[in-house]
Coordinates of N, CA and C in Angstrom, one line a residue:
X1 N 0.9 -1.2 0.0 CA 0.0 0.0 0.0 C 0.9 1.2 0.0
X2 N 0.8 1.9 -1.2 CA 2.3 2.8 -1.6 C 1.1 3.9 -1.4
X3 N 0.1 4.4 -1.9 CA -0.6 5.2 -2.0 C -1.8 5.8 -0.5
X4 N -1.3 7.4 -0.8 CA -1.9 7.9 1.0 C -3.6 7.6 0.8
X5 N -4.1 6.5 1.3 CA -5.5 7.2 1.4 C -6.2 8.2 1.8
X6 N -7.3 8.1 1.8 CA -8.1 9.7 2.0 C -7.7 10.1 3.4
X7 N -8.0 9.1 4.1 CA -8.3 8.7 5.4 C -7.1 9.1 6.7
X8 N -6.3 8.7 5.9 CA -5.0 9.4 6.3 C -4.9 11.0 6.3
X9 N -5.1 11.1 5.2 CA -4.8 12.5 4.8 C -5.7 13.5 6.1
X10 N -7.1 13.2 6.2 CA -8.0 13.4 7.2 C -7.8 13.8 8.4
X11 N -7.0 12.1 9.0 CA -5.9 12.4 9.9 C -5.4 13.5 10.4
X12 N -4.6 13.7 9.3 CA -3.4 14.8 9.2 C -3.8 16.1 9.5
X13 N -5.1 16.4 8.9 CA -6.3 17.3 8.7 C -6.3 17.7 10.2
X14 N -6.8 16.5 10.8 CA -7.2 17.0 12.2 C -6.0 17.3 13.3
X15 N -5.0 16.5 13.2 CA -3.8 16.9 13.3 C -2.9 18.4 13.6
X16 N -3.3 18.7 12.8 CA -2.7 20.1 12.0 C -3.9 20.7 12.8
X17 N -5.5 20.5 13.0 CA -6.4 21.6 13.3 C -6.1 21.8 14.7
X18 N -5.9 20.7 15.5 CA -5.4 20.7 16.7 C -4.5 21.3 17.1
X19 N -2.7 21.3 16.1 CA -2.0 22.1 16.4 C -2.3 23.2 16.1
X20 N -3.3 24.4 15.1 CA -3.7 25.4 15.6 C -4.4 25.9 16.6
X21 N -5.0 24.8 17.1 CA -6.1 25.4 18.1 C -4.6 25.4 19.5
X22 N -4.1 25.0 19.6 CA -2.8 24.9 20.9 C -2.5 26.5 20.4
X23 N -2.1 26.2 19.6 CA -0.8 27.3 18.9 C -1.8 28.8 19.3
X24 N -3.3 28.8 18.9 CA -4.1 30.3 19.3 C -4.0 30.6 20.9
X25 N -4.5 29.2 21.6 CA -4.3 29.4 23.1 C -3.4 29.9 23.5
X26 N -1.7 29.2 23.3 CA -1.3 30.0 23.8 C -0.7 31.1 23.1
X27 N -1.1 31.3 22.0 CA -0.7 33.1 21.6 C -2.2 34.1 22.6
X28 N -3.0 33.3 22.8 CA -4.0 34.1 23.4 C -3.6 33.7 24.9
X29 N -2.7 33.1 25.7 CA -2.4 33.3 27.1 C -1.4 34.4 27.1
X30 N -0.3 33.9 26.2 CA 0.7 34.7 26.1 C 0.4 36.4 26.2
X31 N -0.3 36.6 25.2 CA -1.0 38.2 25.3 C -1.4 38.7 26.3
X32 N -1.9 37.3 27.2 CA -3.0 37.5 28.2 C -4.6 38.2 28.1
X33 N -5.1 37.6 26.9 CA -5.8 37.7 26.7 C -7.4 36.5 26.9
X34 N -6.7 35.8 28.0 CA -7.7 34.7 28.2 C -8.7 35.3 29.6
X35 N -9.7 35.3 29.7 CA -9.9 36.1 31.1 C -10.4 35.0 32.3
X36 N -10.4 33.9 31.6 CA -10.7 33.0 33.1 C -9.8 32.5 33.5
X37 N -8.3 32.9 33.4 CA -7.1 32.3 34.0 C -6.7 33.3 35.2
X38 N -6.4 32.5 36.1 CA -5.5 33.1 37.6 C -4.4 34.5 37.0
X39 N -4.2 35.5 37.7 CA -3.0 36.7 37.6 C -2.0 36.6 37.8
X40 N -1.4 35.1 38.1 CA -0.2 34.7 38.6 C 0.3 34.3 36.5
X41 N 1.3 35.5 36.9 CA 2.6 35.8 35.1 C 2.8 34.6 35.8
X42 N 3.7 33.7 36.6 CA 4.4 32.6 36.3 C 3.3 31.4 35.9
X43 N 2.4 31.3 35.9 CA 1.5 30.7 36.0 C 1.1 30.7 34.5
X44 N 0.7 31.4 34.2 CA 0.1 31.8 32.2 C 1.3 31.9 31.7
X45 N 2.4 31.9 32.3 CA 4.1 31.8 30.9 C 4.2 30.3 31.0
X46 N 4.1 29.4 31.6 CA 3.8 28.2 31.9 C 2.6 27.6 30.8
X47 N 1.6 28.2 30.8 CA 0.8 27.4 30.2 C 1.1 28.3 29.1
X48 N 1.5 29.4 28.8 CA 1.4 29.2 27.5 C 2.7 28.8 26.4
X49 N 3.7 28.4 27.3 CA 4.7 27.6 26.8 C 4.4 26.0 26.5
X50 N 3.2 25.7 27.3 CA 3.2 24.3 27.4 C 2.2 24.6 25.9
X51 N 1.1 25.0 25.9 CA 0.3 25.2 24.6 C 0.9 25.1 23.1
X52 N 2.2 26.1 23.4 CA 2.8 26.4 22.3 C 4.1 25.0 22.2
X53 N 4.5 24.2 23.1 CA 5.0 23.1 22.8 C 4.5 22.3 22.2
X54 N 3.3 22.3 22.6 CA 2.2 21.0 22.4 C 1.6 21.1 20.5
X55 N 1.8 22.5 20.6 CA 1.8 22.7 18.4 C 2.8 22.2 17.7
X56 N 3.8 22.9 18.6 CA 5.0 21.7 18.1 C 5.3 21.0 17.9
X57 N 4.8 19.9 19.1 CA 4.9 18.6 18.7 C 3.9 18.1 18.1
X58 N 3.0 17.9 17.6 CA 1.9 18.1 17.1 C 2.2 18.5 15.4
X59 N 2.6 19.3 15.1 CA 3.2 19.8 13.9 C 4.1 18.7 13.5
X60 N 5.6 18.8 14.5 CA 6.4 17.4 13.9 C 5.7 16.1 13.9
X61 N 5.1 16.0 14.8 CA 4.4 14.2 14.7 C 4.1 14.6 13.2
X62 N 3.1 15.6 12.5 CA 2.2 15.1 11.6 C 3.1 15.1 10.4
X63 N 4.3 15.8 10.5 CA 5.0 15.7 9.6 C 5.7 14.5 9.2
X64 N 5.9 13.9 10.2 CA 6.7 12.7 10.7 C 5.6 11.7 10.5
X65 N 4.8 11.6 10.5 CA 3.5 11.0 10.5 C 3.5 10.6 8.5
X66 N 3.1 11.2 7.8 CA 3.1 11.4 6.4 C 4.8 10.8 5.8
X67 N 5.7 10.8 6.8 CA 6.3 9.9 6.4 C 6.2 8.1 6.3
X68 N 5.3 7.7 7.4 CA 5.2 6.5 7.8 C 5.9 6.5 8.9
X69 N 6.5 7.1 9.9 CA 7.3 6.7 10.6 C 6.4 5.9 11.9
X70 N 6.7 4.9 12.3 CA 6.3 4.1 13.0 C 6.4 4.3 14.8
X71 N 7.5 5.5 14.9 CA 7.8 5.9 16.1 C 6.3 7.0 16.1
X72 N 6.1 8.1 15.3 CA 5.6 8.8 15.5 C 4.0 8.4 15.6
X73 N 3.6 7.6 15.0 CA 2.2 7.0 15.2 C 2.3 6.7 16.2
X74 N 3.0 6.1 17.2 CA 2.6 5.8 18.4 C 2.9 6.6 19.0
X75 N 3.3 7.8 18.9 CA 3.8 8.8 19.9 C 1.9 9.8 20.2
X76 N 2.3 10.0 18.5 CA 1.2 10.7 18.1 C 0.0 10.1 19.1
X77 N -0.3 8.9 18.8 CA -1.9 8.2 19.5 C -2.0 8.5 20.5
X78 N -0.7 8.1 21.5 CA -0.4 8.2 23.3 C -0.8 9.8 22.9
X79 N -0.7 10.8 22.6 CA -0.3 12.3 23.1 C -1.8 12.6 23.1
X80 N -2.3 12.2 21.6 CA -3.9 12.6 21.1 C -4.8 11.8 22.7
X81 N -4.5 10.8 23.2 CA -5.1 10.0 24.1 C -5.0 10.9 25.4
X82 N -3.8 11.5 26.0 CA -3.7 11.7 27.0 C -4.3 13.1 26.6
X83 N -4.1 14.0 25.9 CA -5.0 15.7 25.6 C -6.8 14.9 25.8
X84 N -6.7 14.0 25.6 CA -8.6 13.7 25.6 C -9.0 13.5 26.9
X85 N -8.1 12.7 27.4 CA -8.3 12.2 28.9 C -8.2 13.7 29.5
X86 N -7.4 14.2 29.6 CA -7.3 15.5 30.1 C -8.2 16.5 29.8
X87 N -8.6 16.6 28.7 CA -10.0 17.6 28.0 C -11.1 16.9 29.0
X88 N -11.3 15.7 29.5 CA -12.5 15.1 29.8 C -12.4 15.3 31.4
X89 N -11.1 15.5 31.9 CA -11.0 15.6 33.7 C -10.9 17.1 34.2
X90 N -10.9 18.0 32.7 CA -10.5 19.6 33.3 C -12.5 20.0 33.2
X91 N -12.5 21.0 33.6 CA -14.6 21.7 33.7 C -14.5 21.4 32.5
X92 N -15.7 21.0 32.1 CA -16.3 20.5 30.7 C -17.3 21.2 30.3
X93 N -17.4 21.9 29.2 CA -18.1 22.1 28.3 C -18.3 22.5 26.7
X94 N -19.1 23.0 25.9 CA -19.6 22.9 24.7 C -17.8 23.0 23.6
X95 N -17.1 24.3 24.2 CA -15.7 24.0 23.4 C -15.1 22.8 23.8
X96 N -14.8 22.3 25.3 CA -14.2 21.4 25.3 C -14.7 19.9 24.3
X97 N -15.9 20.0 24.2 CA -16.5 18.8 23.4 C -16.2 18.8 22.0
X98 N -16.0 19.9 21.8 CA -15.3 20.5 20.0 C -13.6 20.0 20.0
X99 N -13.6 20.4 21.3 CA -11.7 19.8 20.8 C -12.0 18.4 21.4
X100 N -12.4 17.9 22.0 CA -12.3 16.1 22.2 C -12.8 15.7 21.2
X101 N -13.6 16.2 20.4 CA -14.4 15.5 19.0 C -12.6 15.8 18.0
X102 N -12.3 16.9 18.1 CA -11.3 17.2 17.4 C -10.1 15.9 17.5
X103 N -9.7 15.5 18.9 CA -8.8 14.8 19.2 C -9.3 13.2 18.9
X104 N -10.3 13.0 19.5 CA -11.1 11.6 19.1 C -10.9 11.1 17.5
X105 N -11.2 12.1 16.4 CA -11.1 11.5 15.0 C -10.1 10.7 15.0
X106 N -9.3 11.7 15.1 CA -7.5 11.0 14.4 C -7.5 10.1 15.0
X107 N -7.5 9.9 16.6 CA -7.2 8.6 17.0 C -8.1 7.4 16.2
X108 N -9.2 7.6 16.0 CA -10.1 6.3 15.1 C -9.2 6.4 13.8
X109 N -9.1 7.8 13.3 CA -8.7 7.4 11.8 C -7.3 6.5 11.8
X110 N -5.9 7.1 13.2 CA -5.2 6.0 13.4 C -5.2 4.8 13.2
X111 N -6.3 4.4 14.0 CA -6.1 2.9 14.1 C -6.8 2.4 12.9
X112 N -7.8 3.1 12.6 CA -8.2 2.3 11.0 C -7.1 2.1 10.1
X113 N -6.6 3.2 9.7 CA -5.5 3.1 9.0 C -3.9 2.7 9.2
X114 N -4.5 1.6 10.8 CA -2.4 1.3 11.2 C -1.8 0.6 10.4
X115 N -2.6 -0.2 9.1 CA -1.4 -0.9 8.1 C -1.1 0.2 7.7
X116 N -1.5 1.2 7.2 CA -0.4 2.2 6.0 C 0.8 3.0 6.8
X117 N 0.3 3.1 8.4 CA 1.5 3.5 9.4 C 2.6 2.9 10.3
X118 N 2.2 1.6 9.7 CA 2.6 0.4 10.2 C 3.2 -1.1 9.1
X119 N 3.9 -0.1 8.3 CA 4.0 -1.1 7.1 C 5.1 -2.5 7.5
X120 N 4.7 -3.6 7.2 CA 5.4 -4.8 8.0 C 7.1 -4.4 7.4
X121 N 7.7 -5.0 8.5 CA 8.8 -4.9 8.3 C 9.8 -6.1 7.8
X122 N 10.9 -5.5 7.6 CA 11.5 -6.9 6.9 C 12.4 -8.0 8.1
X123 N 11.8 -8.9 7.8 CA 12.2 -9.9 9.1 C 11.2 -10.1 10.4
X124 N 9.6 -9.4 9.7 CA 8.4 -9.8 10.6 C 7.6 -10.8 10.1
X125 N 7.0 -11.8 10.8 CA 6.3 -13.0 10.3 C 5.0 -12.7 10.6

């Protein structure tokens, strides 16, 4: 299976939408433009470093990802898993359900698609 299916691509899609939505938070902590966060500076340079890591990595996985890389699919799944779990234990509501729907795809579209991220290797039976 040499060829990306759609499905993948989709993936990637949501991937990428993810790492924008990180990447606005924290340019919108960073500004301090969020108004339900605590006044404590060390506190919002913190999250919004963590935000803006988390595009990063997110960015590289997906890049890394469209290679096939086999490290990054599973990195990718564990990160998308643990941002859900976490979306679902922080106060919940109508946005948070938009970004766990957000994070939720890829992980299905993952595993549907783990033969094309997971191409057998040589010397696997």
């Amino acid at each position: 299976m040499t060829h990306r299916p759609p499905s993948v691509s989709a993936a990637l899609f949501f991937i990428l939408l993810n790492a924008l939505i990180w990447l606005t938070l924290g340019i919108i902590i960073a500004f301090n433009a969020h108004p339900a966060l605590p006044d404590a500076p060390l506190l919002k340079g913190i999250m919004a470093f963590l935000s803006l890591l988390t595009a990063g990595i997110l960015l590289s996985l997906s890049v890394f990802l469209g290679q096939r890389s086999r490290m990054a699919y599973f990195l990718t799944a564990g990160l998308l898993i643990a941002i859900s779990f976490l979306t679902v234990f922080d106060q919940f509501g109508l946005v948070d359900l938009v970004v766990l729907a957000i994070n939720i795809v890829p992980i299905i579209l993952l595993i549907k698609d783990r033969a094309w991220y997971l191409p057998a290797q040589a010397g696997d039976n």
